[in-house]
Amino acid sequence: RVNGVLKSIVLSGNELGAEGWCAIFAALRDNKENKIEAWDLSSQGINTEIAKVLAEYVSVSGVLTELRLGANKIGDEGAKA
């Protein structure tokens, strides 16, 4: 089922862990109908592993225009992704 209305998500402060975040970003990467334009992912515990899957999603998203990643531990390798 596709949600054509959801355009912005603020989940700051929730730590879903690598498994949770990777599942979310992989599902969004594979869903060409997602309409999410803005994500606030501040303080999510996003690390290098999660950043790589997030980068895959961002690379195919045609609508994402705002991404907030403050207070995470992405590291140099994750930043390169």
Backbone as XML, in Angstrom:
<?xml version="1.0"?>
<chain id="A" units="angstrom">
  <residue number="1" name="ARG">
    <atom name="N" x="0.837" y="-1.172" z="0.000"/>
    <atom name="CA" x="0.000" y="0.000" z="0.000"/>
    <atom name="C" x="0.880" y="1.233" z="0.000"/>
  </residue>
  <residue number="2" name="VAL">
    <atom name="N" x="0.539" y="2.222" z="-0.782"/>
    <atom name="CA" x="1.325" y="3.441" z="-0.915"/>
    <atom name="C" x="0.620" y="4.582" z="-0.206"/>
  </residue>
  <residue number="3" name="ASN">
    <atom name="N" x="1.381" y="5.349" z="0.569"/>
    <atom name="CA" x="0.851" y="6.544" z="1.210"/>
    <atom name="C" x="1.275" y="7.727" z="0.366"/>
  </residue>
  <residue number="4" name="GLY">
    <atom name="N" x="0.367" y="8.308" z="-0.376"/>
    <atom name="CA" x="0.689" y="9.426" z="-1.245"/>
    <atom name="C" x="0.655" y="10.769" z="-0.558"/>
  </residue>
  <residue number="5" name="VAL">
    <atom name="N" x="0.399" y="10.797" z="0.752"/>
    <atom name="CA" x="0.255" y="12.048" z="1.477"/>
    <atom name="C" x="1.450" y="12.354" z="2.364"/>
  </residue>
  <residue number="6" name="LEU">
    <atom name="N" x="2.061" y="11.372" z="2.978"/>
    <atom name="CA" x="3.155" y="11.579" z="3.914"/>
    <atom name="C" x="4.345" y="12.200" z="3.205"/>
  </residue>
  <residue number="7" name="LYS">
    <atom name="N" x="4.714" y="13.417" z="3.627"/>
    <atom name="CA" x="5.805" y="14.131" z="2.965"/>
    <atom name="C" x="6.941" y="14.496" z="3.909"/>
  </residue>
  <residue number="8" name="SER">
    <atom name="N" x="6.695" y="14.490" z="5.205"/>
    <atom name="CA" x="7.716" y="14.899" z="6.159"/>
    <atom name="C" x="7.646" y="14.010" z="7.392"/>
  </residue>
  <residue number="9" name="ILE">
    <atom name="N" x="8.820" y="13.604" z="7.897"/>
    <atom name="CA" x="8.871" y="12.747" z="9.072"/>
    <atom name="C" x="9.890" y="13.314" z="10.052"/>
  </residue>
  <residue number="10" name="VAL">
    <atom name="N" x="9.476" y="13.439" z="11.310"/>
    <atom name="CA" x="10.385" y="13.843" z="12.378"/>
    <atom name="C" x="10.423" y="12.700" z="13.371"/>
  </residue>
  <residue number="11" name="LEU">
    <atom name="N" x="11.554" y="12.040" z="13.444"/>
    <atom name="CA" x="11.726" y="10.917" z="14.357"/>
    <atom name="C" x="12.908" y="11.140" z="15.283"/>
  </residue>
  <residue number="12" name="SER">
    <atom name="N" x="13.280" y="12.390" z="15.514"/>
    <atom name="CA" x="14.466" y="12.654" z="16.322"/>
    <atom name="C" x="14.299" y="12.079" z="17.719"/>
  </residue>
  <residue number="13" name="GLY">
    <atom name="N" x="15.382" y="11.501" z="18.217"/>
    <atom name="CA" x="15.383" y="10.940" z="19.557"/>
    <atom name="C" x="15.008" y="9.470" z="19.627"/>
  </residue>
  <residue number="14" name="ASN">
    <atom name="N" x="14.518" y="8.879" z="18.552"/>
    <atom name="CA" x="14.190" y="7.457" z="18.526"/>
    <atom name="C" x="15.380" y="6.689" z="17.988"/>
  </residue>
  <residue number="15" name="GLU">
    <atom name="N" x="15.801" y="5.674" z="18.710"/>
    <atom name="CA" x="16.918" y="4.859" z="18.245"/>
    <atom name="C" x="16.382" y="3.490" z="17.869"/>
  </residue>
  <residue number="16" name="LEU">
    <atom name="N" x="16.135" y="3.288" z="16.593"/>
    <atom name="CA" x="15.588" y="2.029" z="16.102"/>
    <atom name="C" x="16.657" y="0.978" z="15.876"/>
  </residue>
  <residue number="17" name="GLY">
    <atom name="N" x="17.907" y="1.368" z="15.969"/>
    <atom name="CA" x="19.002" y="0.433" z="15.773"/>
    <atom name="C" x="19.264" y="0.166" z="14.305"/>
  </residue>
  <residue number="18" name="ALA">
    <atom name="N" x="20.372" y="-0.510" z="14.049"/>
    <atom name="CA" x="20.780" y="-0.778" z="12.663"/>
    <atom name="C" x="19.734" y="-1.594" z="11.922"/>
  </residue>
  <residue number="19" name="GLU">
    <atom name="N" x="19.206" y="-2.626" z="12.547"/>
    <atom name="CA" x="18.230" y="-3.479" z="11.870"/>
    <atom name="C" x="16.969" y="-2.698" z="11.492"/>
  </residue>
  <residue number="20" name="GLY">
    <atom name="N" x="16.468" y="-1.896" z="12.409"/>
    <atom name="CA" x="15.254" y="-1.120" z="12.152"/>
    <atom name="C" x="15.437" y="-0.079" z="11.060"/>
  </residue>
  <residue number="21" name="TRP">
    <atom name="N" x="16.509" y="0.724" z="11.185"/>
    <atom name="CA" x="16.750" y="1.765" z="10.186"/>
    <atom name="C" x="17.071" y="1.186" z="8.819"/>
  </residue>
  <residue number="22" name="CYS">
    <atom name="N" x="17.873" y="0.142" z="8.783"/>
    <atom name="CA" x="18.223" y="-0.457" z="7.487"/>
    <atom name="C" x="16.969" y="-1.017" z="6.810"/>
  </residue>
  <residue number="23" name="ALA">
    <atom name="N" x="16.065" y="-1.613" z="7.577"/>
    <atom name="CA" x="14.812" y="-2.128" z="7.011"/>
    <atom name="C" x="13.958" y="-0.989" z="6.450"/>
  </residue>
  <residue number="24" name="ILE">
    <atom name="N" x="13.860" y="0.115" z="7.180"/>
    <atom name="CA" x="13.066" y="1.266" z="6.718"/>
    <atom name="C" x="13.650" y="1.851" z="5.435"/>
  </residue>
  <residue number="25" name="PHE">
    <atom name="N" x="14.951" y="2.112" z="5.431"/>
    <atom name="CA" x="15.565" y="2.736" z="4.258"/>
    <atom name="C" x="15.582" y="1.805" z="3.051"/>
  </residue>
  <residue number="26" name="ALA">
    <atom name="N" x="15.745" y="0.505" z="3.277"/>
    <atom name="CA" x="15.704" y="-0.456" z="2.163"/>
    <atom name="C" x="14.299" y="-0.517" z="1.573"/>
  </residue>
  <residue number="27" name="ALA">
    <atom name="N" x="13.280" y="-0.495" z="2.429"/>
    <atom name="CA" x="11.899" y="-0.515" z="1.939"/>
    <atom name="C" x="11.584" y="0.749" z="1.140"/>
  </residue>
  <residue number="28" name="LEU">
    <atom name="N" x="12.035" y="1.898" z="1.633"/>
    <atom name="CA" x="11.804" y="3.149" z="0.907"/>
    <atom name="C" x="12.587" y="3.189" z="-0.396"/>
  </residue>
  <residue number="29" name="ARG">
    <atom name="N" x="13.794" y="2.663" z="-0.384"/>
    <atom name="CA" x="14.617" y="2.600" z="-1.599"/>
    <atom name="C" x="13.889" y="1.813" z="-2.691"/>
  </residue>
  <residue number="30" name="ASP">
    <atom name="N" x="13.227" y="0.742" z="-2.296"/>
    <atom name="CA" x="12.547" y="-0.128" z="-3.250"/>
    <atom name="C" x="11.137" y="0.334" z="-3.593"/>
  </residue>
  <residue number="31" name="ASN">
    <atom name="N" x="10.613" y="1.327" z="-2.878"/>
    <atom name="CA" x="9.270" y="1.850" z="-3.120"/>
    <atom name="C" x="9.374" y="3.136" z="-3.934"/>
  </residue>
  <residue number="32" name="LYS">
    <atom name="N" x="9.218" y="3.039" z="-5.216"/>
    <atom name="CA" x="9.368" y="4.195" z="-6.106"/>
    <atom name="C" x="8.244" y="5.217" z="-5.942"/>
  </residue>
  <residue number="33" name="GLU">
    <atom name="N" x="7.205" y="4.857" z="-5.215"/>
    <atom name="CA" x="6.057" y="5.752" z="-5.032"/>
    <atom name="C" x="6.131" y="6.593" z="-3.766"/>
  </residue>
  <residue number="34" name="ASN">
    <atom name="N" x="7.178" y="6.453" z="-2.960"/>
    <atom name="CA" x="7.221" y="7.227" z="-1.716"/>
    <atom name="C" x="7.362" y="8.714" z="-2.043"/>
  </residue>
  <residue number="35" name="LYS">
    <atom name="N" x="6.762" y="9.535" z="-1.220"/>
    <atom name="CA" x="6.702" y="10.985" z="-1.452"/>
    <atom name="C" x="7.380" y="11.781" z="-0.346"/>
  </residue>
  <residue number="36" name="ILE">
    <atom name="N" x="8.239" y="11.147" z="0.422"/>
    <atom name="CA" x="8.855" y="11.825" z="1.563"/>
    <atom name="C" x="9.856" y="12.864" z="1.065"/>
  </residue>
  <residue number="37" name="GLU">
    <atom name="N" x="9.584" y="14.107" z="1.420"/>
    <atom name="CA" x="10.415" y="15.235" z="0.990"/>
    <atom name="C" x="11.415" y="15.646" z="2.056"/>
  </residue>
  <residue number="38" name="ALA">
    <atom name="N" x="11.103" y="15.385" z="3.330"/>
    <atom name="CA" x="11.960" y="15.859" z="4.423"/>
    <atom name="C" x="12.020" y="14.828" z="5.543"/>
  </residue>
  <residue number="39" name="TRP">
    <atom name="N" x="13.232" y="14.598" z="6.040"/>
    <atom name="CA" x="13.474" y="13.704" z="7.174"/>
    <atom name="C" x="14.271" y="14.467" z="8.214"/>
  </residue>
  <residue number="40" name="ASP">
    <atom name="N" x="13.846" y="14.400" z="9.464"/>
    <atom name="CA" x="14.669" y="14.865" z="10.579"/>
    <atom name="C" x="15.135" y="13.614" z="11.302"/>
  </residue>
  <residue number="41" name="LEU">
    <atom name="N" x="16.366" y="13.243" z="11.097"/>
    <atom name="CA" x="16.948" y="12.039" z="11.685"/>
    <atom name="C" x="17.981" y="12.381" z="12.748"/>
  </residue>
  <residue number="42" name="SER">
    <atom name="N" x="17.818" y="13.531" z="13.378"/>
    <atom name="CA" x="18.738" y="13.957" z="14.433"/>
    <atom name="C" x="18.688" y="12.997" z="15.610"/>
  </residue>
  <residue number="43" name="SER">
    <atom name="N" x="19.848" y="12.718" z="16.185"/>
    <atom name="CA" x="19.962" y="11.908" z="17.406"/>
    <atom name="C" x="19.325" y="10.528" z="17.268"/>
  </residue>
  <residue number="44" name="GLN">
    <atom name="N" x="19.573" y="9.885" z="16.151"/>
    <atom name="CA" x="18.984" y="8.571" z="15.895"/>
    <atom name="C" x="19.943" y="7.418" z="16.112"/>
  </residue>
  <residue number="45" name="GLY">
    <atom name="N" x="21.175" y="7.682" z="16.442"/>
    <atom name="CA" x="22.150" y="6.615" z="16.589"/>
    <atom name="C" x="22.574" y="6.060" z="15.235"/>
  </residue>
  <residue number="46" name="ILE">
    <atom name="N" x="22.460" y="6.882" z="14.197"/>
    <atom name="CA" x="22.831" y="6.440" z="12.851"/>
    <atom name="C" x="24.346" y="6.325" z="12.771"/>
  </residue>
  <residue number="47" name="ASN">
    <atom name="N" x="24.792" y="5.136" z="12.416"/>
    <atom name="CA" x="26.219" y="4.853" z="12.330"/>
    <atom name="C" x="26.604" y="4.610" z="10.868"/>
  </residue>
  <residue number="48" name="THR">
    <atom name="N" x="27.809" y="4.144" z="10.645"/>
    <atom name="CA" x="28.308" y="3.919" z="9.292"/>
    <atom name="C" x="27.444" y="2.915" z="8.534"/>
  </residue>
  <residue number="49" name="GLU">
    <atom name="N" x="27.088" y="1.809" z="9.179"/>
    <atom name="CA" x="26.267" y="0.773" z="8.527"/>
    <atom name="C" x="24.929" y="1.335" z="8.043"/>
  </residue>
  <residue number="50" name="ILE">
    <atom name="N" x="24.258" y="2.066" z="8.911"/>
    <atom name="CA" x="22.956" y="2.649" z="8.567"/>
    <atom name="C" x="23.132" y="3.717" z="7.501"/>
  </residue>
  <residue number="51" name="ALA">
    <atom name="N" x="24.188" y="4.518" z="7.609"/>
    <atom name="CA" x="24.431" y="5.594" z="6.643"/>
    <atom name="C" x="24.581" y="5.048" z="5.230"/>
  </residue>
  <residue number="52" name="LYS">
    <atom name="N" x="25.165" y="3.877" z="5.084"/>
    <atom name="CA" x="25.327" y="3.291" z="3.749"/>
    <atom name="C" x="23.979" y="2.941" z="3.124"/>
  </residue>
  <residue number="53" name="VAL">
    <atom name="N" x="23.072" y="2.369" z="3.909"/>
    <atom name="CA" x="21.736" y="2.031" z="3.390"/>
    <atom name="C" x="20.931" y="3.314" z="3.156"/>
  </residue>
  <residue number="54" name="LEU">
    <atom name="N" x="21.091" y="4.288" z="4.038"/>
    <atom name="CA" x="20.445" y="5.590" z="3.842"/>
    <atom name="C" x="20.913" y="6.221" z="2.535"/>
  </residue>
  <residue number="55" name="ALA">
    <atom name="N" x="22.200" y="6.136" z="2.252"/>
    <atom name="CA" x="22.750" y="6.702" z="1.007"/>
    <atom name="C" x="22.142" y="6.021" z="-0.222"/>
  </residue>
  <residue number="56" name="GLU">
    <atom name="N" x="21.910" y="4.719" z="-0.139"/>
    <atom name="CA" x="21.270" y="4.009" z="-1.251"/>
    <atom name="C" x="19.864" y="4.553" z="-1.490"/>
  </residue>
  <residue number="57" name="TYR">
    <atom name="N" x="19.118" y="4.764" z="-0.405"/>
    <atom name="CA" x="17.763" y="5.319" z="-0.514"/>
    <atom name="C" x="17.807" y="6.737" z="-1.098"/>
  </residue>
  <residue number="58" name="VAL">
    <atom name="N" x="18.683" y="7.579" z="-0.557"/>
    <atom name="CA" x="18.774" y="8.968" z="-1.016"/>
    <atom name="C" x="19.140" y="9.026" z="-2.503"/>
  </residue>
  <residue number="59" name="SER">
    <atom name="N" x="19.985" y="8.109" z="-2.954"/>
    <atom name="CA" x="20.433" y="8.132" z="-4.353"/>
    <atom name="C" x="19.313" y="7.848" z="-5.347"/>
  </residue>
  <residue number="60" name="VAL">
    <atom name="N" x="18.244" y="7.189" z="-4.911"/>
    <atom name="CA" x="17.143" y="6.888" z="-5.834"/>
    <atom name="C" x="15.894" y="7.719" z="-5.562"/>
  </residue>
  <residue number="61" name="SER">
    <atom name="N" x="15.889" y="8.464" z="-4.461"/>
    <atom name="CA" x="14.721" y="9.287" z="-4.133"/>
    <atom name="C" x="14.680" y="10.505" z="-5.044"/>
  </residue>
  <residue number="62" name="GLY">
    <atom name="N" x="13.582" y="10.667" z="-5.719"/>
    <atom name="CA" x="13.433" y="11.818" z="-6.605"/>
    <atom name="C" x="12.787" y="13.018" z="-5.939"/>
  </residue>
  <residue number="63" name="VAL">
    <atom name="N" x="12.362" y="12.866" z="-4.678"/>
    <atom name="CA" x="11.628" y="13.952" z="-4.025"/>
    <atom name="C" x="12.273" y="14.470" z="-2.746"/>
  </residue>
  <residue number="64" name="LEU">
    <atom name="N" x="13.197" y="13.725" z="-2.162"/>
    <atom name="CA" x="13.815" y="14.138" z="-0.903"/>
    <atom name="C" x="14.641" y="15.405" z="-1.108"/>
  </residue>
  <residue number="65" name="THR">
    <atom name="N" x="14.294" y="16.462" z="-0.375"/>
    <atom name="CA" x="15.001" y="17.735" z="-0.515"/>
    <atom name="C" x="15.644" y="18.206" z="0.787"/>
  </residue>
  <residue number="66" name="GLU">
    <atom name="N" x="15.255" y="17.595" z="1.919"/>
    <atom name="CA" x="15.800" y="18.020" z="3.212"/>
    <atom name="C" x="16.103" y="16.799" z="4.061"/>
  </residue>
  <residue number="67" name="LEU">
    <atom name="N" x="17.326" y="16.738" z="4.578"/>
    <atom name="CA" x="17.751" y="15.615" z="5.414"/>
    <atom name="C" x="18.599" y="16.157" z="6.553"/>
  </residue>
  <residue number="68" name="ARG">
    <atom name="N" x="18.129" y="15.988" z="7.776"/>
    <atom name="CA" x="18.854" y="16.460" z="8.959"/>
    <atom name="C" x="19.461" y="15.269" z="9.678"/>
  </residue>
  <residue number="69" name="LEU">
    <atom name="N" x="20.774" y="15.311" z="9.868"/>
    <atom name="CA" x="21.503" y="14.174" z="10.444"/>
    <atom name="C" x="22.344" y="14.552" z="11.652"/>
  </residue>
  <residue number="70" name="GLY">
    <atom name="N" x="22.065" y="15.671" z="12.282"/>
    <atom name="CA" x="22.868" y="16.121" z="13.418"/>
    <atom name="C" x="22.855" y="15.142" z="14.578"/>
  </residue>
  <residue number="71" name="ALA">
    <atom name="N" x="23.934" y="15.129" z="15.343"/>
    <atom name="CA" x="24.076" y="14.331" z="16.570"/>
    <atom name="C" x="23.992" y="12.831" z="16.317"/>
  </residue>
  <residue number="72" name="ASN">
    <atom name="N" x="24.562" y="12.387" z="15.210"/>
    <atom name="CA" x="24.691" y="10.967" z="14.907"/>
    <atom name="C" x="26.165" y="10.611" z="14.831"/>
  </residue>
  <residue number="73" name="LYS">
    <atom name="N" x="26.481" y="9.333" z="14.735"/>
    <atom name="CA" x="27.869" y="8.868" z="14.674"/>
    <atom name="C" x="28.111" y="8.199" z="13.328"/>
  </residue>
  <residue number="74" name="ILE">
    <atom name="N" x="27.978" y="8.980" z="12.273"/>
    <atom name="CA" x="28.087" y="8.458" z="10.916"/>
    <atom name="C" x="29.527" y="8.086" z="10.584"/>
  </residue>
  <residue number="75" name="GLY">
    <atom name="N" x="30.480" y="8.857" z="11.020"/>
    <atom name="CA" x="31.893" y="8.582" z="10.751"/>
    <atom name="C" x="32.301" y="8.930" z="9.331"/>
  </residue>
  <residue number="76" name="ASP">
    <atom name="N" x="33.581" y="8.853" z="9.074"/>
    <atom name="CA" x="34.122" y="9.220" z="7.754"/>
    <atom name="C" x="33.632" y="8.291" z="6.652"/>
  </residue>
  <residue number="77" name="GLU">
    <atom name="N" x="33.618" y="6.991" z="6.929"/>
    <atom name="CA" x="33.188" y="6.025" z="5.909"/>
    <atom name="C" x="31.711" y="6.198" z="5.571"/>
  </residue>
  <residue number="78" name="GLY">
    <atom name="N" x="30.895" y="6.441" z="6.582"/>
    <atom name="CA" x="29.472" y="6.670" z="6.355"/>
    <atom name="C" x="29.219" y="7.952" z="5.593"/>
  </residue>
  <residue number="79" name="ALA">
    <atom name="N" x="30.011" y="8.965" z="5.867"/>
    <atom name="CA" x="29.871" y="10.247" z="5.176"/>
    <atom name="C" x="30.229" y="10.104" z="3.698"/>
  </residue>
  <residue number="80" name="LYS">
    <atom name="N" x="31.173" y="9.228" z="3.384"/>
    <atom name="CA" x="31.556" y="9.010" z="2.004"/>
    <atom name="C" x="30.469" y="8.287" z="1.206"/>
  </residue>
  <residue number="81" name="ALA">
    <atom name="N" x="29.636" y="7.509" z="1.912"/>
    <atom name="CA" x="28.569" y="6.752" z="1.240"/>
    <atom name="C" x="27.581" y="7.716" z="0.630"/>
  </residue>
</chain>
